[in-house]
Structures are given as C-alpha cells and as structure tokens.
Amino acid sequence: MISRLKKLKIFLIITLFAFSFNALGLANFALAANSSGVAPSNPVVQQGQKLKEAIEAVEAIKGDLACGVNPSHNLDELDQKVQAINKLDAKVEQELAEIESKLNDLLKNGEISSEILERHRNFVDQYHQKLATLQDTINEIQITPTQELSIQQIDNALQQIKSISPGPKIDILGKEDKLKLPHRRSDISKEGLVSRPTITTGITLPTPEDLTSTIDVQITPEIEDLAGQLGNDPGTIFAYVRNNVDYQPYFGSVKGSVGTYWEKAGNDIDQSSLLIGLFRASEIPARYACGAVELPIVKVMNWVGVEDANVAAEVFSSNGIPSETVTSADGTVTHLLFFHIWVEAYIPKSSARMEYEWVQMNPSFKQYKYYEGIDIPDAMGFNFDTFYNNAVSGATINEPESWFTNLNESNITSDIETYADNLLSWANTNLSDPTVGDVLGYREIEQIKIPQLNNLAQTFPFKTFAPQYELSVIPDHWRYMALFQMYGLDYSTTMPELAGKSLTLSYVPATSYDEELIEYYGGIFNVPAYLVHMKSQLKVEGSIVAEGYGVTLGTYQVFRSNFLRPLGTYWDTNDKQVTTGADYSVSLDQQRISLDLVKKRVDYLKGLIEGLPPTDPATQEMVEEALHITGLSYFAQCDVLSDVAGKTSKVIWTRQPSQAFV
C-alpha cells in the first residue's frame, strides 16, 4: 500500500513534468533535434554505426538466452551485421588511404603539422586492431553450438566488443569515486549567534571605499539610471528599495546590487547592496552595518509569511541565518535574535545640507498584507484517489526500490484539462475579473511614505540591536563562491559577479593547423573528427574568462561546477559530461528568475537575428544567447511552479543557487 504522502509526491512529479514539457515546447524541440540529422555518407562513420548494430544483435542473443528462447534468429542477424562490417571495410580502407594522401600533400605544402598526420596513422592502427578483435570475438560465438551458448559467454563478448567501440572516451577530472546527483539541496548547518564585541557606529568619516563599486555593489548603467530616476534623493531611494523589493530568507551575498535590482527580491545583504549601490551612484557615501538584532516573533512571522512562531524561527535557521529564539517562562517563543545586515549612509541632517551624519537604514525588513486565495481543490472538483488511480492505471510501481514507469499519460492529461476547465469556470462564475493572485492568494508590502532627511533615522525598525561591524566591502566568506573546472581550465568567481549574466562553454580549434584543416574539409561536420583537436572556452557575457587544453573532437570530457555557500566548510560539486566541439550554457538561478531579465535577453537575441542576412547561418553569439535563454526560461517555469505549489500548500520555499546545464 503506497502512502498518501508518496502519492502526493508522484502527483507533483507528474504535474511538473507535464507542465514543463508542454509549456516550454520541449517536445517540438526534441523532435526537431532528432530529425535534423542526415544519413552519414562517410564510410568511417558508417562503420561505427554498423558496430553499434552488431552490439545490439549480441544483446538480443543475450535476451533470448535469459528467456529460454532459441537464439538462432538473432545469431543469423548477427552474422548479417558482421558481413556488412566486412563488406564496408574495403570502403573504409580506401577512405583512410585517401585521407592519408591528402594529409601528405598538405604536410609537404606546410599547411599542416606532422602531428596531424601522426593522429591519422594512430587511428588507422587502432582501427585494424579493433576489427581483428571484433572478428575473433564474433567467431567464438558463431562456432559454439546454439544449445551450448551461455549468458556468461555473451557477456564476455559484449564486454570485448564494447571495449573497441568507436565511442568517445571520457576524460575524468580528478579522482572522485562517483558523480553526485544534481537535484538536491546541499547541507546547511544551523548557525547560532556568535558573541562579538559591539561597536559604536557612525564615528569614522567617509572614505573613498564608501563611494566605489565592488563585487557586491555593482554600479552599472541600470543602477545609475535608476538612481537618477529617483532624483538621487536619499529618502526616495530608501523608500524605493523598502517598498518594492521582496524579502527572501537566506544568508550571504548571492545576487549583489544588479541581481537584486532585476529580481526585485533578496535577503538583508543583497537588499543592502542594492541600496548602497543606488546611494554610491548618487555620490552619497554608504556602507554595511552588521550585528545581532532582536524582533518580536509576531513581526518575524509576518515578515516571512507563516502563522507559527516555531516555524518562523525554523525559516531562519534552516536557511543558514545565525539565530536564536527567546522564550517566556512557559517555553513560548516571544522574540527572535539573529545576525543581520543593514545600511549606513552619510547624509545631510536637513535640506540646508550644512551638517552631515551617518544614518542607519534597513531596507529588507518590512511587513506585509496577506490576501487569501480560493480553495483550489474544491473549485476544481479534485478527487485525489480518482486522479491517482487514473494516473497509475497500467503503470509499474516498485515501492521497495522507489521507482515507477509507464504512467498513464492519456488519463493524466485528460484529468488535468478537466480540473483546469473546472477551475476556470468556477473563477469566472464567482470572481469579478479574476487574477492569478485572486486564485492562489498573494501578499503586498505595506508601503511607507518617502521620509524626509530628518526622519530617515526613524525608519530603523530594531529597538534592540548590537552593531558588530562597519564594512565598505563584504568579506569573501559571506559570499556564495563558484569554481568551474575542466581539463586545463580553472575559473573561480563569486555568485554576485555572475548575477544576470550568461555563462557559456564552447570550443574552438586548438591550433591554427586544426582551424585550417576544418576549413580545408569545408566545416566541422565534414572533417574527420579524429584528426582535429579542440580546446574549451568558458565565457561570461561573451568574454573568454578561461581556456582548456586541446582534446580530440567528439570525445567526452567532464565539466565540474563547484559551489561554496557563505560560512560553508566544503564545496558542493556536480560533474557534467560534455562533448568536445558542442556548445553549452551554464544557466544560473540565484533565487528567482526575473521575467524582465528574460525579456531583456530575448530582445537582445531578436536584435542579433534581425541584423543577420537570411542566407547566413546562426552566429556563435546567437547560439550561446539562445542556450542561455533556454536555461533562464526553464528556471522561470520552475519558479512559477514552486510559487503555485507553495501558495496552494501553504509552504514557504527558498531556492538555493541552482545550475541548469543546456
């Protein structure tokens, strides 16, 4: 008997997959990708395909033996495959001879290096060795009487044949025992408050560092334009961040000022970075102030959107924010003590601008108005057991091993469409001009009026606080760090530096000889892959930040992404297998993807396409931008689904920085 909780998990998986696959158009994309290829005319490539077919025939023989079926038919099939390989061998030898003749001519003319000719001769030697091994292995099967064939013998043959398969080899980076699954949350330890000496803030005069751009405080054209639109006025700037940027509970610098600007959401440090960026862009000295603060638990509950005091405290601790609860004599939680970051700005005491002072401001703390949505399951006419039973009709479910296959997609699609129609009909009948918020529920920031200069200090919300740091620049261990590695490639950076930017991995010819050889053959799809070496290039916003070593075209490599959270003690690592010569995007979701950012990138791609003559192929820049947008769009869909699931289930969700490899 499958528990109700596990049924719910299956339901969520079904819904997420069905929605994402159809909404993103991945079905059409996959179909287009699979139908875009043409039958290879190169005998060497054809021989590789023939070998694959021989392997499939041997596997079919193994299946016959496992089921107690006479394998005679598949033995005949294998014989035909081997004959096809032998027949094609003459064409392969002719092709290899022609290639060598061409290479000799190019070498004589100084158009290639002797290394490329050596690559060819090594390949030819390996081909001869592999073909001989294949013949010996197949002969052992064919001369054994059918009734004496064993699964062990077939397994040995398969292992031998696969070892000579022309498939790419993997260059494993490092000596990891296994690759970690990517779909997981890294471990976050619950941090308590650390006792530190308190300081008196606002004593030191501004320094040049209080006006400069940093890793976290990026003063970009967007930030400068926004500061100008806000009149470069301290009160207006503070009210803008306070009233328009949603609070998210997590610890450390993830987005910086630019990412927070695009997402209109962030924690205390990221919202402070945005506020400081706007101040500094307005020539107003500003810096971070940090320390232990205390809030009544009812305000914390409103702030994070929960109705239970213990859950409110858990939201902080489970997201790595150093915190402790304060309880009454009966154990009831009354207050929350936590480490917090806010802003100090050096502003005039009045409009006369005769005297200046450091004023403490906190843009991230705000209270909300909450609006309940409708009872969605009731409005849909949703029956859990009916939906579940329809979904698993005809499916195979293995409860002990926690897997299932062959879900009834037809029933799932039909039921979802019915529920959607019921929900839409209910909303149109019972709501006037309904919005998504009316259905799911929503919250709004309680707005404050733009404070005057002499009232800015009164906006500071903490009655009990203990300042412990004044900082112009955030220390490294308060930032999310990223490290990307491949064979010969090593690039270390911070997450705030990547906020809103494209990160792509592509390949170029390793040497001028490789480039000329590709041109000689009329492009990368025509050149014999084993002759060419390509080197990887990692780019941020189209600019190369790291390069790898030359590797044979078409071979597999491992691209390793490493992430270190603030105050973390170990790197969270994920390995991806990549094909030398292909293009990839490493798309990052640092909390939530901004639809404004996606639109900006789409408009940029449209500009690239519109400026290109119709007969010209897509440029490298267009390919990389399209891949980046695909990753952003995927995460945008995931974030919307998380919002829907969170609101309907009354669950608070927080995304850790995440990577999509496209």
XYZ file of C-alpha atoms in Angstrom:
662
model
C 0.000 0.000 0.000
C 1.531 3.313 -1.096
C 1.227 6.053 1.497
C -0.775 9.207 0.785
C 2.422 11.274 1.053
C 4.136 9.203 -1.620
C 1.043 9.502 -3.800
C 1.309 13.261 -3.432
C 4.967 13.182 -4.452
C 4.083 11.196 -7.573
C 1.295 13.660 -8.331
C 3.668 16.626 -8.058
C 6.244 14.916 -10.285
C 3.586 14.168 -12.900
C 2.238 17.708 -12.874
C 5.686 19.331 -13.005
C 6.833 17.164 -15.901
C 3.655 17.512 -17.933
C 3.505 21.280 -17.477
C 7.194 21.941 -18.152
C 7.444 19.632 -21.152
C 4.463 21.163 -22.913
C 4.778 24.761 -21.759
C 8.422 25.027 -22.792
C 7.818 23.324 -26.137
C 10.486 20.737 -25.346
C 8.596 18.064 -27.255
C 8.874 20.022 -30.510
C 12.459 20.985 -29.712
C 13.442 17.350 -29.166
C 11.645 16.287 -32.353
C 13.416 18.958 -34.364
C 16.772 17.977 -32.902
C 16.256 14.287 -33.699
C 15.009 14.901 -37.225
C 17.681 17.397 -38.221
C 20.403 14.820 -38.917
C 21.141 13.200 -42.264
C 22.400 9.702 -43.004
C 26.207 9.781 -42.834
C 27.967 9.129 -46.151
C 31.436 8.758 -44.658
C 32.409 5.049 -44.536
C 34.290 5.507 -41.272
C 31.161 6.920 -39.621
C 29.021 4.207 -41.199
C 31.347 1.557 -39.807
C 30.820 2.934 -36.328
C 27.052 2.622 -36.847
C 27.456 -0.961 -38.088
C 29.417 -1.842 -34.957
C 26.601 -0.399 -32.842
C 24.118 -2.619 -34.681
C 26.326 -5.659 -34.049
C 26.326 -4.874 -30.338
C 22.517 -4.676 -30.395
C 22.353 -8.087 -32.095
C 24.583 -9.631 -29.407
C 22.399 -8.067 -26.690
C 19.326 -9.590 -28.387
C 21.013 -13.013 -28.220
C 21.577 -12.486 -24.509
C 17.882 -11.632 -24.111
C 16.925 -14.862 -25.880
C 19.114 -16.941 -23.588
C 17.768 -15.200 -20.478
C 14.187 -16.044 -21.558
C 14.991 -19.620 -22.587
C 14.337 -18.828 -26.258
C 16.356 -20.336 -29.112
C 18.706 -17.530 -30.286
C 19.046 -18.847 -33.855
C 17.203 -15.909 -35.412
C 19.372 -13.307 -33.700
C 22.507 -15.341 -34.448
C 21.586 -15.060 -38.125
C 21.011 -11.335 -37.589
C 24.469 -11.031 -36.042
C 26.006 -12.857 -38.983
C 24.428 -10.354 -41.365
C 25.774 -7.447 -39.319
C 29.299 -8.881 -39.379
C 29.097 -9.432 -43.129
C 28.045 -5.789 -43.537
C 31.054 -4.702 -41.478
C 33.398 -6.818 -43.596
C 31.821 -5.525 -46.795
C 32.223 -1.917 -45.702
C 35.844 -2.498 -44.639
C 37.144 -2.058 -48.191
C 35.490 1.364 -48.437
C 36.885 2.313 -45.036
C 40.397 1.338 -46.108
C 40.003 3.355 -49.308
C 38.722 6.366 -47.354
C 41.608 6.164 -44.882
C 44.112 5.895 -47.741
C 42.649 8.953 -49.448
C 42.806 10.903 -46.195
C 46.455 9.983 -45.735
C 47.249 11.048 -49.288
C 45.594 14.417 -48.686
C 47.430 14.880 -45.426
C 50.770 14.077 -47.034
C 50.143 16.744 -49.667
C 49.147 19.281 -47.018
C 52.223 18.420 -44.978
C 54.516 18.892 -47.974
C 52.968 22.317 -48.588
C 53.424 23.269 -44.936
C 49.657 23.593 -44.405
C 49.511 21.127 -41.505
C 51.889 19.884 -38.852
C 53.347 16.380 -38.745
C 51.323 15.881 -35.543
C 48.080 15.722 -37.553
C 49.481 13.022 -39.840
C 50.561 11.131 -36.721
C 47.000 11.360 -35.349
C 45.739 9.774 -38.565
C 48.229 6.902 -38.511
C 47.430 6.135 -34.857
C 43.749 5.995 -35.754
C 44.407 3.591 -38.652
C 46.454 1.271 -36.434
C 43.683 1.237 -33.811
C 41.061 0.515 -36.474
C 42.940 -2.555 -37.695
C 43.423 -3.839 -34.150
C 39.760 -3.343 -33.283
C 38.491 -5.007 -36.433
C 40.659 -8.061 -35.742
C 39.411 -8.203 -32.145
C 35.805 -7.983 -33.366
C 36.273 -10.860 -35.793
C 37.851 -13.095 -33.134
C 35.089 -12.320 -30.622
C 32.227 -12.949 -33.054
C 33.843 -16.148 -34.312
C 33.840 -17.549 -30.772
C 30.077 -17.064 -30.599
C 29.364 -18.393 -34.082
C 31.359 -21.623 -33.736
C 29.707 -22.521 -30.411
C 26.643 -24.782 -30.850
C 23.412 -22.939 -30.095
C 22.485 -25.233 -27.241
C 25.837 -24.623 -25.543
C 25.799 -20.819 -25.637
C 25.720 -19.267 -22.172
C 24.822 -15.813 -20.887
C 28.320 -15.564 -19.398
C 29.869 -16.173 -22.805
C 27.670 -13.493 -24.368
C 28.509 -11.073 -21.565
C 32.207 -11.630 -22.197
C 31.674 -10.984 -25.884
C 29.711 -7.810 -25.200
C 32.403 -6.524 -22.904
C 35.045 -7.224 -25.528
C 33.089 -5.578 -28.362
C 32.155 -2.506 -26.337
C 35.798 -2.023 -25.415
C 36.579 -1.487 -29.111
C 33.519 0.645 -29.795
C 34.498 3.896 -31.549
C 32.516 5.876 -28.991
C 34.209 8.867 -27.342
C 36.325 8.392 -24.258
C 35.723 10.281 -21.052
C 38.401 12.478 -19.557
C 37.523 12.257 -15.853
C 38.584 15.302 -13.891
C 40.063 14.465 -10.511
C 39.589 11.182 -8.644
C 36.006 11.329 -7.388
C 34.511 7.913 -6.649
C 31.108 8.852 -8.055
C 29.139 11.705 -9.559
C 26.588 13.326 -7.295
C 23.012 13.688 -8.387
C 22.288 17.323 -9.273
C 18.723 17.530 -7.957
C 19.307 18.026 -4.283
C 19.687 20.643 -1.600
C 23.185 20.964 -0.180
C 23.538 20.568 3.545
C 23.111 23.791 5.516
C 24.159 23.733 9.131
C 22.071 25.680 11.610
C 24.221 28.502 12.924
C 23.846 30.028 16.366
C 24.796 33.602 17.179
C 28.486 34.239 17.809
C 29.438 36.509 20.698
C 31.354 39.506 19.363
C 32.254 42.875 20.872
C 29.823 45.639 19.984
C 30.974 48.833 18.314
C 29.749 52.393 18.181
C 28.646 53.174 14.646
C 28.864 56.435 12.745
C 32.175 57.682 14.192
C 34.590 57.329 11.276
C 34.344 59.790 8.405
C 33.566 58.542 4.884
C 36.435 57.075 2.871
C 36.834 56.624 -0.907
C 35.788 52.969 -0.421
C 32.337 54.186 0.661
C 31.759 55.503 -2.862
C 33.295 52.820 -5.058
C 31.911 49.828 -6.951
C 32.647 46.372 -5.501
C 31.854 42.724 -6.235
C 28.506 43.096 -4.460
C 27.832 46.790 -5.046
C 27.889 46.933 -8.840
C 27.248 50.459 -10.086
C 26.081 49.620 -13.600
C 24.252 51.839 -16.112
C 20.949 50.333 -14.869
C 21.779 51.275 -11.276
C 22.892 54.777 -12.304
C 19.738 55.289 -14.386
C 17.507 54.156 -11.512
C 19.291 56.441 -9.060
C 18.723 59.324 -11.475
C 15.037 58.462 -11.860
C 14.768 58.595 -8.059
C 16.252 62.085 -8.087
C 19.423 60.912 -6.291
C 17.460 61.697 -3.143
C 18.266 59.590 -0.027
C 14.675 59.343 1.193
C 13.256 58.460 -2.225
C 15.985 55.869 -2.841
C 15.418 54.208 0.534
C 11.631 54.117 0.077
C 12.033 52.560 -3.377
C 14.073 49.591 -2.105
C 11.983 49.260 1.071
C 8.649 49.332 -0.799
C 9.476 47.353 -3.948
C 11.973 44.596 -3.128
C 10.546 41.412 -1.633
C 12.310 39.748 1.298
C 13.769 36.242 0.913
C 15.285 34.401 3.899
C 18.810 33.124 3.189
C 22.305 34.004 4.372
C 25.080 35.694 2.469
C 25.644 37.650 -0.712
C 24.176 35.856 -3.722
C 22.915 38.455 -6.194
C 24.617 41.737 -5.449
C 23.013 45.010 -6.409
C 22.356 44.051 -10.054
C 20.745 40.669 -9.378
C 18.579 42.194 -6.647
C 17.565 45.012 -8.999
C 16.451 42.553 -11.706
C 14.682 40.132 -9.381
C 13.146 42.744 -7.067
C 13.834 40.309 -4.248
C 16.661 39.456 -1.887
C 17.790 38.943 1.684
C 19.220 41.555 4.039
C 22.687 41.684 2.479
C 21.523 41.745 -1.150
C 18.924 44.448 -0.491
C 21.605 46.406 1.368
C 23.923 46.026 -1.640
C 21.232 47.472 -3.911
C 20.574 50.389 -1.550
C 24.301 51.092 -1.181
C 24.715 50.893 -4.969
C 21.984 53.482 -5.509
C 23.484 55.713 -2.818
C 27.006 55.486 -4.204
C 25.712 56.092 -7.742
C 24.220 59.293 -6.300
C 27.585 60.301 -4.734
C 26.230 59.504 -1.252
C 28.783 57.599 0.887
C 27.276 54.360 2.193
C 28.443 51.134 3.831
C 27.220 47.993 5.567
C 26.495 47.739 9.293
C 26.112 44.281 10.811
C 25.286 42.746 14.143
C 22.792 40.945 16.341
C 19.236 42.279 16.308
C 16.021 41.272 18.062
C 12.428 41.312 16.820
C 9.127 40.241 18.367
C 8.259 36.871 16.899
C 4.887 38.122 15.616
C 6.717 40.571 13.346
C 9.047 37.809 12.157
C 6.034 35.621 11.371
C 4.504 38.354 9.233
C 7.868 39.081 7.610
C 8.417 35.534 6.335
C 4.748 34.615 5.871
C 3.976 31.915 8.425
C 1.443 31.602 11.229
C 3.504 29.629 13.740
C 6.280 31.062 15.921
C 8.437 27.937 15.829
C 8.117 27.689 12.059
C 9.164 31.335 11.713
C 12.324 30.603 13.701
C 12.917 27.485 11.615
C 12.729 29.500 8.382
C 15.754 31.467 9.577
C 17.817 28.612 10.993
C 17.165 26.143 8.169
C 18.389 28.721 5.640
C 21.688 29.233 7.441
C 20.889 32.557 9.119
C 22.592 32.624 12.567
C 19.702 32.921 15.026
C 18.346 32.006 18.463
C 14.872 32.108 19.951
C 13.877 33.983 23.105
C 11.207 32.240 25.133
C 8.993 33.066 28.081
C 8.879 31.055 31.305
C 6.388 28.599 29.821
C 8.588 27.958 26.753
C 6.607 30.118 24.349
C 8.741 31.824 21.691
C 8.421 35.594 22.117
C 11.356 37.055 20.179
C 13.972 36.073 17.614
C 17.634 37.074 17.927
C 19.506 36.870 14.631
C 22.533 38.165 12.758
C 21.503 40.914 10.368
C 22.969 43.381 7.884
C 21.721 46.882 7.170
C 22.990 50.162 5.708
C 24.625 53.344 6.966
C 24.531 56.367 4.680
C 26.280 59.721 5.166
C 23.540 62.254 4.519
C 22.741 65.857 5.469
C 20.754 66.442 8.636
C 18.407 68.763 6.782
C 17.719 70.217 3.380
C 20.126 73.034 4.196
C 22.941 70.476 3.804
C 25.152 72.249 6.307
C 25.829 69.231 8.532
C 26.117 65.542 7.683
C 25.721 62.390 9.743
C 25.679 58.623 9.408
C 22.084 57.374 9.396
C 21.180 53.713 9.849
C 18.551 52.315 7.478
C 17.180 48.839 6.980
C 15.638 48.204 3.533
C 14.989 44.468 3.983
C 12.657 44.472 6.995
C 9.064 45.114 6.021
C 5.608 43.995 6.988
C 3.040 42.558 4.619
C -0.678 42.469 3.980
C -1.863 38.953 3.158
C -4.786 38.037 0.895
C -6.197 34.512 0.932
C -6.855 32.663 -2.299
C -9.673 30.248 -3.009
C -9.968 26.576 -2.065
C -8.464 25.286 -5.304
C -9.092 21.531 -4.855
C -12.732 22.219 -4.081
C -13.120 24.628 -7.020
C -11.515 22.084 -9.371
C -13.664 19.251 -8.130
C -10.411 17.445 -7.424
C -10.567 13.913 -6.051
C -7.125 12.708 -5.035
C -7.767 8.975 -5.137
C -9.528 9.171 -8.512
C -6.695 11.155 -10.049
C -4.061 8.855 -8.575
C -5.792 5.669 -9.675
C -6.220 7.041 -13.213
C -2.547 8.078 -13.302
C -1.182 4.679 -12.283
C -3.602 2.650 -14.379
C -1.344 0.273 -16.324
C 1.818 1.583 -14.626
C 4.532 -0.440 -12.933
C 5.299 0.737 -9.390
C 8.182 -0.698 -7.395
C 7.654 0.505 -3.842
C 10.753 -1.135 -2.246
C 13.097 0.428 -4.816
C 11.132 3.715 -5.069
C 10.542 3.877 -8.822
C 7.693 3.734 -11.278
C 7.307 3.521 -15.067
C 4.613 3.771 -17.741
C 2.306 6.239 -16.029
C -0.960 6.672 -17.906
C -0.239 9.940 -19.703
C -3.580 9.932 -21.501
C -5.527 9.790 -18.229
C -3.253 12.372 -16.612
C -3.672 14.846 -19.480
C -7.429 14.345 -19.589
C -7.849 14.801 -15.823
C -5.627 17.902 -15.702
C -7.576 19.504 -18.557
C -10.855 18.729 -16.781
C -9.618 20.203 -13.494
C -8.299 23.302 -15.295
C -11.645 23.821 -17.054
C -13.498 23.396 -13.743
C -11.220 25.918 -12.020
C -11.573 28.484 -14.800
C -15.341 28.073 -14.827
C -15.527 28.487 -11.031
C -13.345 31.616 -11.105
C -15.367 33.240 -13.886
C -18.594 32.495 -12.041
C -17.548 33.524 -8.553
C -14.863 36.198 -9.112
C -15.029 39.503 -10.921
C -12.186 39.837 -13.456
C -10.099 37.190 -11.629
C -6.300 37.315 -11.434
C -3.794 34.615 -10.520
C -3.440 36.297 -7.128
C -7.193 36.061 -6.552
C -6.989 32.311 -7.108
C -3.740 31.472 -5.317
C -3.586 34.255 -2.759
C -0.852 36.861 -2.513
C 0.856 39.334 -0.249
C 1.712 43.008 -0.612
C 4.425 45.030 1.092
C 2.918 47.599 3.453
C 4.173 50.797 1.896
C 5.856 53.618 3.764
C 5.840 57.224 2.696
C 9.019 58.787 1.372
C 10.783 60.003 4.516
C 12.300 63.451 4.794
C 16.017 63.743 5.537
C 15.465 64.435 9.208
C 13.094 61.450 9.501
C 15.208 58.766 7.835
C 16.721 57.605 11.125
C 13.216 56.914 12.451
C 12.645 54.230 9.802
C 15.160 51.919 11.510
C 12.977 49.073 12.871
C 15.125 47.482 15.586
C 14.722 48.672 19.155
C 17.211 46.094 20.423
C 20.389 45.651 18.373
C 24.127 45.319 18.858
C 26.298 46.606 15.948
C 29.422 44.477 15.499
C 30.835 45.509 12.095
C 31.019 48.526 9.807
C 32.155 47.481 6.330
C 32.677 49.183 2.986
C 33.233 45.787 1.334
C 31.691 42.401 2.146
C 34.250 39.715 3.153
C 34.645 36.660 0.898
C 33.286 34.172 3.441
C 29.922 35.967 3.365
C 29.560 35.354 -0.377
C 28.490 32.355 -2.417
C 31.583 31.259 -4.343
C 31.758 29.356 -7.640
C 34.562 27.354 -9.231
C 34.359 25.826 -12.725
C 36.895 23.239 -13.883
C 37.779 21.118 -16.903
C 40.890 19.561 -18.371
C 43.251 22.543 -18.318
C 40.502 25.003 -17.338
C 40.045 26.561 -13.905
C 37.858 29.609 -13.225
C 36.994 30.921 -9.767
C 34.446 33.671 -9.190
C 31.569 34.737 -6.933
C 27.847 34.376 -7.490
C 27.182 38.143 -7.303
C 29.611 38.641 -10.194
C 27.552 36.232 -12.319
C 24.136 37.698 -11.473
C 22.102 38.364 -14.615
C 24.975 37.305 -16.897
C 25.373 34.488 -19.393
C 27.917 31.752 -18.673
C 28.706 29.567 -21.672
C 31.063 26.732 -22.577
C 32.135 26.319 -26.205
C 35.036 25.002 -28.273
C 37.457 26.399 -30.847
C 40.258 24.718 -32.825
C 43.228 24.156 -30.528
C 45.812 25.348 -33.080
C 45.931 27.210 -36.378
C 46.581 23.847 -38.081
C 43.328 22.452 -36.629
C 41.466 25.522 -37.834
C 42.936 25.281 -41.341
C 42.144 21.569 -41.535
C 38.484 22.245 -40.703
C 38.375 24.921 -43.404
C 40.067 22.578 -45.898
C 37.352 19.954 -45.380
C 34.564 22.523 -45.604
C 33.485 22.712 -41.973
C 33.484 20.877 -38.682
C 30.843 18.351 -39.827
C 32.963 17.252 -42.779
C 36.442 16.942 -41.277
C 37.470 13.524 -39.896
C 36.917 14.138 -36.180
C 39.901 12.090 -35.039
C 42.255 14.496 -36.855
C 41.146 17.628 -35.037
C 41.839 18.894 -31.546
C 39.531 21.472 -29.961
C 40.009 23.487 -26.776
C 37.270 24.560 -24.405
C 36.448 28.202 -23.714
C 34.421 29.432 -20.753
C 32.786 32.807 -21.367
C 30.940 35.311 -19.194
C 28.741 37.620 -21.266
C 30.662 36.530 -24.359
C 34.099 37.359 -22.934
C 36.574 34.493 -22.504
C 37.499 34.015 -18.835
C 39.293 30.634 -19.084
C 40.540 28.156 -21.687
C 41.254 24.411 -21.539
C 43.701 22.128 -23.340
C 43.282 20.650 -26.807
C 41.200 17.439 -26.925
C 40.081 15.256 -29.854
C 36.867 16.457 -31.488
C 33.852 14.375 -30.423
C 35.391 12.904 -27.275
C 33.689 13.286 -23.921
C 35.001 15.490 -21.154
C 33.801 16.292 -17.657
C 32.832 19.834 -16.719
C 32.828 20.305 -12.963
C 30.815 23.002 -11.169
C 31.722 23.712 -7.550
C 29.738 25.940 -5.193
C 30.561 27.081 -1.686
C 27.898 28.705 0.450
C 28.717 31.503 2.933
C 30.218 30.123 6.141
C 30.386 26.739 4.391
C 33.150 24.249 5.072
C 33.050 22.144 1.887
C 32.394 22.659 -1.803
C 29.214 21.250 -3.300
C 30.314 19.565 -6.550
C 28.475 18.482 -9.681
C 30.000 16.875 -12.780
C 28.501 17.082 -16.263
C 29.589 15.037 -19.266
C 30.147 17.241 -22.314
C 31.075 16.506 -25.922
C 34.156 18.207 -27.311
C 33.003 20.611 -30.029
C 29.488 21.242 -28.699
C 28.072 24.424 -27.153
C 26.597 24.667 -23.654
C 25.044 27.226 -21.358
C 25.536 27.129 -17.605
C 22.367 28.984 -16.632
C 22.123 30.081 -13.007
C 19.043 30.746 -10.890
C 20.351 32.605 -7.871
C 16.967 32.774 -6.122
C 14.370 33.520 -8.728
C 14.477 34.330 -12.443
C 13.192 37.786 -13.328
C 10.813 37.851 -16.280
C 12.137 41.344 -17.022
C 15.611 39.856 -17.388
C 14.333 37.097 -19.688
C 12.604 39.728 -21.845
C 15.805 41.767 -21.994
C 17.779 38.743 -23.194
C 15.089 37.787 -25.734
C 15.073 41.327 -27.133
C 18.851 41.181 -27.427
C 18.653 37.878 -29.323
C 15.995 39.322 -31.632
C 18.372 42.175 -32.397
C 21.106 39.718 -33.351
C 18.738 37.783 -35.615
C 17.266 40.871 -37.277
C 20.718 42.134 -38.176
C 21.690 38.883 -39.894
C 21.074 38.261 -43.624
C 18.543 35.417 -44.115
C 21.056 33.292 -46.007
C 23.706 33.447 -43.282
C 23.978 30.730 -40.618
C 23.489 31.490 -36.950
C 26.496 33.138 -35.349
C 28.278 31.754 -32.295
C 26.899 34.655 -30.250
C 23.344 33.782 -31.297
C 23.800 30.121 -30.378
C 25.180 30.960 -26.935
C 22.442 33.518 -26.232
C 19.702 31.097 -27.317
C 21.078 28.409 -24.997
C 21.269 30.898 -22.127
C 17.657 31.996 -22.661
C 16.563 28.340 -22.724
C 18.122 27.803 -19.290
C 16.604 31.002 -17.895
C 13.173 30.086 -19.278
C 13.370 26.634 -17.718
C 14.131 28.095 -14.300
C 11.445 30.761 -14.714
C 8.903 27.971 -15.270
C 10.225 26.036 -12.267
C 9.996 29.133 -10.075
C 6.406 29.764 -11.143
C 5.506 26.157 -10.350
C 7.230 26.424 -6.965
C 5.211 29.556 -6.238
C 1.985 27.812 -7.189
C 2.836 24.728 -5.128
C 3.925 26.868 -2.173
C 0.801 29.011 -2.173
C -1.615 26.135 -2.608
C 0.155 24.044 0.057
C 0.869 26.993 2.381
C 4.578 26.206 2.288
C 7.484 28.670 2.352
C 10.090 27.749 -0.254
C 13.570 29.141 -0.769
C 15.761 28.237 -3.726
C 19.462 27.876 -3.192
C 21.639 28.996 -6.119
C 20.978 26.442 -8.851
C 22.509 25.457 -12.173
C 20.863 24.307 -15.392
C 23.190 22.806 -17.984
C 21.795 23.312 -21.502
